[in-house]
Structures are given as structure tokens and as C-alpha cells.
Short mmCIF file of C-alpha atoms in Angstrom, two decimals:
data_model
loop_
_atom_site.label_atom_id
_atom_site.label_comp_id
_atom_site.label_asym_id
_atom_site.label_seq_id
_atom_site.Cartn_x
_atom_site.Cartn_y
_atom_site.Cartn_z
CA MET A 1 -13.91 4.33 80.29
CA ILE A 2 -16.14 1.26 80.31
CA VAL A 3 -14.43 -1.50 82.31
CA GLY A 4 -15.54 -5.13 82.27
CA ILE A 5 -14.94 -7.79 84.91
CA PRO A 6 -15.79 -11.24 83.49
CA LYS A 7 -16.10 -14.36 85.59
CA GLU A 8 -12.99 -16.54 85.40
CA ILE A 9 -13.79 -19.78 83.59
CA LYS A 10 -10.50 -21.64 83.83
CA ASN A 11 -10.84 -24.91 85.76
CA ASN A 12 -11.27 -24.25 89.49
CA GLU A 13 -10.32 -20.59 89.17
CA SER A 14 -12.19 -18.63 91.83
CA ARG A 15 -10.26 -15.35 91.82
CA VAL A 16 -11.77 -12.17 90.38
CA GLY A 17 -10.11 -9.26 88.57
CA MET A 18 -11.43 -6.52 90.86
CA THR A 19 -12.92 -6.29 94.34
CA PRO A 20 -15.85 -4.00 95.20
CA ALA A 21 -13.31 -1.60 96.73
CA GLY A 22 -11.54 -1.31 93.38
CA VAL A 23 -14.81 -0.88 91.50
CA PHE A 24 -15.73 1.95 93.90
CA GLU A 25 -12.49 3.75 92.98
CA LEU A 26 -13.47 3.53 89.30
CA THR A 27 -17.11 4.55 89.66
CA LYS A 28 -16.33 7.55 91.85
CA ARG A 29 -14.15 8.78 88.96
CA ASN A 30 -17.18 8.42 86.64
CA HIS A 31 -16.00 5.28 84.89
CA SER A 32 -18.59 2.58 84.13
CA VAL A 33 -18.01 -0.95 85.39
CA PHE A 34 -19.78 -4.08 84.16
CA VAL A 35 -19.35 -7.15 86.36
CA GLN A 36 -20.52 -10.59 85.28
CA SER A 37 -22.99 -12.09 87.73
CA THR A 38 -21.33 -14.28 90.42
CA ALA A 39 -17.82 -13.30 89.19
CA GLY A 40 -16.69 -12.49 92.74
CA GLU A 41 -18.48 -15.21 94.70
CA GLY A 42 -15.50 -17.57 94.83
CA SER A 43 -13.49 -14.82 96.52
CA GLY A 44 -16.27 -13.88 98.93
CA PHE A 45 -17.70 -10.89 97.01
CA PHE A 46 -21.32 -10.99 95.90
CA ASP A 47 -23.32 -9.23 93.20
CA LYS A 48 -24.98 -6.96 95.78
CA ASP A 49 -21.51 -5.81 96.95
CA TYR A 50 -20.69 -4.67 93.41
CA LEU A 51 -24.11 -3.08 92.89
CA GLU A 52 -23.68 -1.06 96.10
CA VAL A 53 -20.53 0.59 94.71
CA GLY A 54 -22.09 1.54 91.38
CA ALA A 55 -21.32 -1.41 89.12
CA THR A 56 -23.80 -2.88 86.66
CA VAL A 57 -24.15 -6.65 86.94
CA LEU A 58 -24.59 -8.52 83.65
CA GLU A 59 -25.67 -12.13 83.30
CA THR A 60 -23.36 -13.37 80.55
CA ILE A 61 -19.68 -13.20 79.71
CA GLU A 62 -20.60 -12.24 76.14
CA GLU A 63 -22.35 -9.08 77.38
CA VAL A 64 -19.35 -8.07 79.49
CA TYR A 65 -16.90 -8.40 76.60
CA SER A 66 -19.18 -6.74 74.04
CA LYS A 67 -19.90 -3.65 76.16
CA SER A 68 -16.41 -3.03 77.62
CA GLU A 69 -13.47 -0.97 76.39
CA MET A 70 -11.12 -2.57 78.93
CA ILE A 71 -11.31 -6.09 80.34
CA VAL A 72 -9.66 -6.70 83.73
CA LYS A 73 -9.11 -10.38 84.48
CA VAL A 74 -6.88 -12.72 86.44
CA LYS A 75 -6.00 -15.60 84.11
CA GLU A 76 -5.27 -15.63 80.39
CA PRO A 77 -8.30 -15.95 78.10
CA ILE A 78 -9.11 -19.55 77.19
CA ALA A 79 -10.29 -20.76 73.77
CA SER A 80 -13.99 -19.99 74.35
CA GLU A 81 -13.08 -16.34 75.06
CA TYR A 82 -10.83 -15.73 72.04
CA LEU A 83 -13.62 -14.61 69.72
CA LEU A 84 -15.19 -12.40 72.39
CA ILE A 85 -12.17 -10.09 72.46
CA LYS A 86 -12.59 -7.09 70.14
CA GLU A 87 -10.21 -5.01 68.06
CA ASN A 88 -8.71 -2.12 70.10
CA GLN A 89 -10.07 -3.58 73.37
CA ILE A 90 -7.61 -3.39 76.27
CA VAL A 91 -7.15 -6.74 78.01
CA PHE A 92 -5.26 -6.44 81.30
CA THR A 93 -4.49 -9.83 82.87
CA TYR A 94 -1.87 -12.53 83.28
CA PHE A 95 -1.10 -13.85 79.78
CA HIS A 96 2.12 -15.94 79.96
CA PHE A 97 2.21 -15.90 76.14
CA ALA A 98 5.53 -17.75 75.83
CA SER A 99 3.91 -20.96 77.10
CA SER A 100 0.98 -20.93 74.62
CA GLU A 101 1.27 -20.41 70.89
CA PRO A 102 -2.52 -20.78 70.29
CA LEU A 103 -3.22 -17.97 72.77
CA THR A 104 -0.52 -15.79 71.20
CA LEU A 105 -1.87 -16.30 67.68
CA ALA A 106 -5.45 -15.69 68.83
CA MET A 107 -4.55 -12.39 70.48
CA ILE A 108 -2.58 -11.31 67.39
CA LYS A 109 -5.68 -12.04 65.31
CA SER A 110 -7.97 -10.16 67.73
CA LYS A 111 -6.00 -6.90 67.25
CA ALA A 112 -6.59 -6.13 70.93
CA ILE A 113 -4.21 -4.30 73.29
CA CYS A 114 -2.77 -7.08 75.47
CA ILE A 115 -1.11 -5.82 78.65
CA ALA A 116 0.36 -8.64 80.75
CA TYR A 117 0.56 -8.36 84.52
CA GLU A 118 3.65 -10.57 84.58
CA THR A 119 5.87 -8.24 82.50
CA VAL A 120 5.04 -4.91 84.18
CA GLU A 121 8.31 -3.88 85.85
CA ASP A 122 9.42 -1.59 88.66
CA ASN A 123 12.44 0.66 88.25
CA ASP A 124 14.65 -1.95 89.93
CA GLY A 125 13.60 -4.66 87.48
CA THR A 126 11.26 -6.47 89.89
CA LEU A 127 7.77 -7.52 88.76
CA PRO A 128 5.21 -5.85 91.05
CA LEU A 129 2.11 -7.55 89.62
CA LEU A 130 3.66 -11.02 89.56
CA THR A 131 5.20 -10.78 93.03
CA PRO A 132 2.07 -11.29 95.18
CA MET A 133 0.98 -14.38 93.23
CA SER A 134 4.55 -15.70 93.36
CA GLU A 135 4.43 -15.21 97.12
CA VAL A 136 1.18 -17.18 97.34
CA ALA A 137 2.39 -19.91 94.96
CA GLY A 138 5.75 -20.25 96.72
CA ARG A 139 4.08 -20.77 100.08
CA MET A 140 1.47 -23.08 98.60
CA ALA A 141 4.17 -25.21 96.94
CA ILE A 142 5.28 -26.40 100.36
CA GLN A 143 1.73 -26.79 101.69
CA GLN A 144 0.79 -28.94 98.68
CA GLY A 145 4.13 -30.74 98.55
CA ALA A 146 3.84 -31.71 102.21
CA LYS A 147 0.38 -33.16 101.57
CA TYR A 148 1.44 -35.17 98.52
CA LEU A 149 4.38 -36.67 100.39
CA GLU A 150 1.77 -38.68 102.32
CA LYS A 151 1.64 -42.39 101.46
CA PRO A 152 -2.06 -42.60 100.48
CA ILE A 153 -1.27 -40.16 97.66
CA LYS A 154 1.77 -42.25 96.58
CA GLY A 155 4.32 -39.99 98.28
CA ARG A 156 7.31 -41.23 100.30
CA GLY A 157 5.36 -41.22 103.54
CA ILE A 158 7.42 -38.38 105.01
CA LEU A 159 6.34 -35.78 107.57
CA LEU A 160 8.34 -32.76 106.47
CA GLY A 161 9.04 -31.48 109.95
CA GLY A 162 9.93 -34.89 111.39
CA VAL A 163 9.37 -35.62 115.08
CA PRO A 164 11.75 -36.07 118.02
CA GLY A 165 14.06 -38.95 117.21
CA VAL A 166 13.24 -38.86 113.45
CA LYS A 167 15.00 -36.61 110.95
CA PRO A 168 12.92 -33.97 109.16
CA GLY A 169 12.24 -34.21 105.44
CA LYS A 170 14.52 -32.53 102.91
CA VAL A 171 13.32 -29.86 100.51
CA LEU A 172 15.24 -28.74 97.41
CA ILE A 173 14.21 -25.40 95.87
CA LEU A 174 15.38 -24.40 92.40
CA GLY A 175 15.49 -20.61 92.13
CA ALA A 176 16.03 -18.02 94.86
CA GLY A 177 13.53 -15.49 93.53
CA VAL A 178 10.22 -14.58 95.15
CA VAL A 179 8.79 -18.11 94.78
CA GLY A 180 11.94 -19.74 96.09
CA VAL A 181 12.34 -17.50 99.12
CA GLN A 182 8.67 -17.85 100.12
CA ALA A 183 8.84 -21.63 99.68
CA ALA A 184 12.00 -21.72 101.79
CA LYS A 185 10.29 -19.69 104.54
CA MET A 186 7.36 -22.10 104.68
CA ALA A 187 9.51 -25.22 104.55
CA ALA A 188 11.81 -23.86 107.23
CA GLY A 189 8.80 -22.95 109.36
CA LEU A 190 7.64 -26.57 109.19
CA GLY A 191 11.08 -27.66 110.40
CA ALA A 192 12.28 -29.25 107.16
CA HIS A 193 15.88 -29.22 106.04
CA VAL A 194 16.00 -26.83 103.05
CA THR A 195 18.49 -26.36 100.22
CA ILE A 196 17.88 -23.44 97.84
CA MET A 197 19.80 -23.17 94.55
CA ASP A 198 20.44 -20.33 92.12
CA ILE A 199 23.08 -19.03 89.73
CA ASN A 200 22.80 -15.51 91.18
CA MET A 201 25.20 -15.20 94.11
CA LYS A 202 23.55 -11.96 95.27
CA ARG A 203 20.30 -13.83 95.78
CA LEU A 204 22.04 -16.67 97.59
CA ARG A 205 23.77 -14.19 99.91
CA TYR A 206 20.39 -12.57 100.60
CA VAL A 207 18.85 -15.96 101.44
CA ASN A 208 21.80 -16.78 103.67
CA ASP A 209 21.33 -13.50 105.55
CA VAL A 210 17.57 -13.57 106.10
CA LEU A 211 16.60 -17.23 106.51
CA PRO A 212 17.41 -19.53 109.45
CA ASN A 213 20.49 -21.74 109.61
CA HIS A 214 18.72 -24.90 108.52
CA VAL A 215 18.19 -23.27 105.09
CA THR A 216 21.39 -23.83 103.14
CA THR A 217 22.34 -22.38 99.76
CA ALA A 218 24.01 -24.02 96.77
CA PHE A 219 25.19 -22.69 93.44
CA SER A 220 23.07 -24.24 90.71
CA SER A 221 24.57 -26.45 88.03
CA GLU A 222 23.36 -29.60 86.30
CA TYR A 223 25.92 -31.64 88.22
CA SER A 224 24.87 -30.32 91.63
CA ILE A 225 21.15 -30.73 90.82
CA ARG A 226 21.78 -34.35 89.80
CA GLN A 227 23.52 -35.00 93.13
CA LEU A 228 20.93 -33.33 95.35
CA ILE A 229 17.79 -34.84 93.80
CA LYS A 230 18.94 -38.27 95.01
CA THR A 231 18.48 -37.34 98.67
CA HIS A 232 15.64 -34.80 98.75
CA ASP A 233 11.98 -35.62 99.36
CA LEU A 234 10.29 -32.53 97.91
CA ILE A 235 11.64 -30.54 94.95
CA VAL A 236 10.16 -27.14 94.06
CA GLY A 237 10.81 -25.49 90.69
CA GLY A 238 10.55 -21.71 90.91
CA VAL A 239 12.73 -20.39 88.08
CA LEU A 240 11.56 -17.37 86.09
CA VAL A 241 12.72 -15.90 82.78
CA LYS A 242 10.85 -12.61 82.34
CA GLY A 243 8.22 -13.11 79.67
CA GLY A 244 10.01 -16.17 78.27
CA LYS A 245 9.99 -19.93 78.67
CA ALA A 246 11.43 -21.42 81.84
CA PRO A 247 14.64 -23.48 81.42
CA LYS A 248 14.31 -27.27 81.83
CA LEU A 249 16.44 -27.89 84.92
CA ILE A 250 15.21 -31.42 85.63
CA THR A 251 15.15 -33.75 82.64
CA LYS A 252 13.18 -36.97 82.29
CA ASP A 253 16.22 -39.17 82.86
CA MET A 254 16.81 -37.48 86.24
CA LEU A 255 13.54 -38.89 87.60
CA LYS A 256 15.17 -42.32 87.79
CA GLU A 257 17.77 -40.86 90.18
CA MET A 258 15.05 -39.81 92.64
CA ARG A 259 13.67 -42.10 95.31
CA PRO A 260 10.18 -43.54 94.69
CA GLY A 261 7.56 -41.21 96.16
CA THR A 262 9.60 -38.05 95.75
CA VAL A 263 7.28 -35.08 95.06
CA ILE A 264 8.12 -32.38 92.54
CA VAL A 265 6.12 -29.13 92.40
CA ASP A 266 6.56 -26.96 89.30
CA VAL A 267 5.54 -23.39 90.09
CA ALA A 268 6.94 -22.31 86.69
CA VAL A 269 4.26 -24.31 84.84
CA ASP A 270 2.65 -21.08 83.55
CA GLN A 271 5.88 -20.36 81.69
CA GLY A 272 6.21 -23.86 80.28
CA GLY A 273 7.66 -25.41 83.44
CA CYS A 274 11.24 -26.03 84.57
CA PHE A 275 10.89 -29.84 84.56
CA GLU A 276 10.98 -31.66 81.23
CA THR A 277 8.07 -33.89 82.30
CA THR A 278 5.82 -30.99 83.34
CA LYS A 279 2.33 -30.85 81.91
CA ALA A 280 -0.24 -28.42 83.28
CA THR A 281 -2.78 -29.91 85.70
CA THR A 282 -5.82 -28.51 87.51
CA HIS A 283 -6.98 -28.37 91.12
CA GLU A 284 -9.57 -30.97 90.12
CA ASP A 285 -6.86 -33.46 89.09
CA PRO A 286 -3.61 -31.95 90.38
CA THR A 287 -1.04 -34.75 90.19
CA TYR A 288 0.32 -37.49 87.98
CA ILE A 289 3.14 -39.98 88.43
CA ILE A 290 6.08 -40.67 86.13
CA ASP A 291 8.81 -43.13 87.17
CA ASP A 292 7.32 -43.26 90.70
CA VAL A 293 7.80 -39.48 91.08
CA VAL A 294 4.68 -37.50 92.01
CA HIS A 295 4.28 -34.38 89.82
CA TYR A 296 2.18 -31.44 91.06
CA CYS A 297 1.90 -28.95 88.18
CA VAL A 298 -1.28 -26.93 88.74
CA ALA A 299 -1.22 -23.91 86.45
CA ASN A 300 -3.22 -21.63 88.74
CA MET A 301 -2.06 -22.59 92.22
CA PRO A 302 -3.21 -19.33 93.89
CA GLY A 303 -6.73 -20.02 92.60
CA ALA A 304 -7.15 -22.52 95.45
CA VAL A 305 -6.96 -19.71 98.01
CA PRO A 306 -9.01 -17.10 96.14
CA TYR A 307 -9.74 -14.68 98.95
CA THR A 308 -6.08 -14.26 99.86
CA SER A 309 -5.01 -14.24 96.22
CA THR A 310 -7.63 -11.79 94.98
CA MET A 311 -6.87 -9.33 97.77
CA ALA A 312 -3.10 -9.61 97.23
CA LEU A 313 -3.42 -9.21 93.45
CA THR A 314 -5.89 -6.33 93.39
CA ASN A 315 -3.84 -4.42 95.97
CA VAL A 316 -1.16 -4.03 93.28
CA THR A 317 -3.17 -3.97 90.04
CA LEU A 318 -5.65 -1.24 91.05
CA PRO A 319 -3.31 1.77 90.57
CA PHE A 320 -2.53 0.57 87.03
CA VAL A 321 -6.22 -0.06 86.25
CA LEU A 322 -7.05 3.49 87.38
CA ASN A 323 -4.21 4.90 85.31
CA LEU A 324 -5.39 3.06 82.18
CA ALA A 325 -9.01 4.07 82.73
CA ASN A 326 -8.19 7.72 83.44
CA LYS A 327 -5.74 8.28 80.58
CA GLY A 328 -6.29 5.52 78.00
CA TRP A 329 -3.59 2.96 77.28
CA GLU A 330 -1.42 5.10 74.99
CA LYS A 331 -1.02 8.06 77.32
CA ALA A 332 -0.81 5.86 80.42
CA CYS A 333 1.98 3.75 78.91
CA GLU A 334 3.78 6.78 77.53
CA GLU A 335 3.88 8.40 80.96
CA ASP A 336 4.54 5.22 82.96
CA LYS A 337 7.50 3.25 81.60
CA ASN A 338 6.87 0.51 84.16
CA LEU A 339 3.37 -0.07 82.79
CA SER A 340 4.60 0.16 79.19
CA LYS A 341 6.73 -2.95 79.77
CA GLY A 342 3.46 -4.83 80.22
CA LEU A 343 2.60 -4.25 76.56
CA ASN A 344 2.94 -7.64 74.85
CA ILE A 345 0.73 -7.45 71.76
CA ILE A 346 -0.65 -4.23 70.25
CA LYS A 347 -3.26 -4.37 67.49
CA GLY A 348 -1.87 -7.55 65.97
CA GLU A 349 1.83 -6.79 66.52
CA VAL A 350 3.98 -8.63 69.05
CA VAL A 351 6.06 -6.00 70.85
CA TYR A 352 7.70 -8.19 73.51
CA LYS A 353 10.80 -9.85 72.09
CA GLU A 354 10.73 -12.95 74.30
CA ILE A 355 7.37 -13.91 72.77
CA ASN A 356 8.74 -13.62 69.24
CA GLU A 357 11.77 -15.67 70.29
CA ALA A 358 9.59 -18.37 71.87
CA PHE A 359 7.75 -19.10 68.61
CA ASN A 360 10.04 -17.63 65.90
CA LEU A 361 7.19 -15.35 64.92
CA LYS A 362 7.59 -13.17 61.88
CA VAL A 363 4.89 -10.66 62.71
#
């Protein structure tokens, strides 16, 4: 198979779809790999590294798309890429279709095979290709939240860990999934007081068992969220609905209940966000303020730490890339039910029901 690795062109996105190690695994199996020039530089991989393992380096993104049977990316295609995607071309990347109708309609029109990292499932229902980026984003949510609590950036002026004689800051985490648990670990490590909420008691029991005593759990309800936001300094939204839109757990009117300078970080922004006032931002301009509440809603948080993120992502995507290249998408998905759950749009037909539900599509 001919595999293409284009350079990511989303704002401040420095990750790359494959490392030289992954390309080597493809080329030694006689697959051809086209890598766009400088695609890996942001993650610390250079054109010569790809050339040494048998890749062909092409200058333009148009060449990569036109020559490749399968495109392996990190982020969803943006508008300038829509027309580059060909009929029957496999596109293997994060798509998050439910948060973007234009992207969904463009991929339907392209008649490509769209396989989304975020809906590939393991036998136990976990999401192996989303997990590593959720781990990165969950940890980063605290790192970024702590920074934006500083007064020069209009935060409350709180040091999350406190100091002797001064109470630590308080962190509220919505969702006890991968993002929530990783955020809780980081916040607890800084010495903050942490409350993590969920409607799944099994997850809350797990958190209670594995995290330190200054991480407390609470069953999530609108009433309890409304009470807790009044006293917490940093609020992290990490709620996931597989392949669908995130629920709006914090509404605009709730912002007035928060203290001025409270920071809210929406890790669910890729899926539409779990705050009503969420709008996607970039690393270039990451925050905005509504009702004196600082919003951090960067849609590609792991892109700020591209070496860590690229390594973590490609560790888990490579076996699936090899499977697709070796067998073709139909046979690979027929034999691997976990991979088949990544199929979102096939040759113009939406095959993932949450996407149809998000937009009431009649396709």
C-alpha cells in the first residue's frame, strides 16, 4: 500500500502521524511511504530520519494526498484539505465528526474511507487510540490551569499547591474517565485540594481506591455542580460521550456563581465542549474571559508537547496502520472488530449512529 504522512496544518499543531520507527515497519514490509517535507520537525524528527528508513519525502501536501492510498494524520482535515481527499482513499486520524457538520459533509462528499482514532474500541469498551492523548490532555489541563490562575493572566492569583500557612487551591474535575483521573493525579501532585465528579459509581470507587486522601469524590448532578463551582478555583471538564457531542454540564448562568478569576479548562472541546460558553481556541490565543471567568478551550492541547504526544500516539496507532496496509481496510476491519468500530464514514455513507444523531442526517 502507498501510505502518506502530510504535515499537520492546524494552528500550532506540531505532532506528526508517524515516526521514523513506524515508517521503517511499513517499508520493511514493502509498503511505500510518502512524507511531506518537515512534517516531523515539530516532534523532533527530520526529513533525513525518514529518508534513512526508506520513505520518500515530497515537498507539498497536494503531492502527498494525490499519490497515497492511505493518509495517516493526527488532527481532522481542515477546509483547505477537503478537496485533496480522494474517493476510496483511507483517512486514518482523529475526526471528532459530531462537533463539526462542515467536516462531516465534506467527508461524505469525498467518498473516502474515514476511520476515526477516537472510536476504535478495545474488547472492554475502552478507547485505545484516544487514551494516550486523553492522558496528555488531562495532565496538561492542570499545568495550563495552574498558569492561568496567575493574576497577570486575569486569574484569581492562586498558587494551586499553597504554601505553609496558606490553604492550597481547589480543583473541581467533571468526569472520572482517563482525562479526569490524569488531571486529578497532577492536581494532587501539586498539593491542591481535588474534587472529582461522575455519575458512574464504579469510576468513583476506583478513584477513591487509587488516588490520595486529598482527592475526594462526589456524585455528579446539576445541583451539586452548582454548589461546588462557588468555591473552586480551577474547573476541568473531561466528559466523553463516545463519538457524540459532550453534554453541557456548566451553563452560561453558572459563570455568575463562580468567583472572579476562576479558570475553567474544557478538555472536551473537540467533542463540542461540556461548558455552554466553550468555543475552540488555539495555542496562539488560548483563553478568553466571560463574566470574569477565564476560559481555556484549546482544541489540540497535546499539540503543545508534540514529542511526548507523537510518541504516545504512534505507540498505539502503529499496529492498526500495519494491519490496514497489509490487508486493506475491508479485510482488516472484517477481521478486527475493534478497528471496525473506527469506521465513521464509508464512501459517502455515515455508518456511526452518533454522527447521524448529532446532525439529523438522512444519508
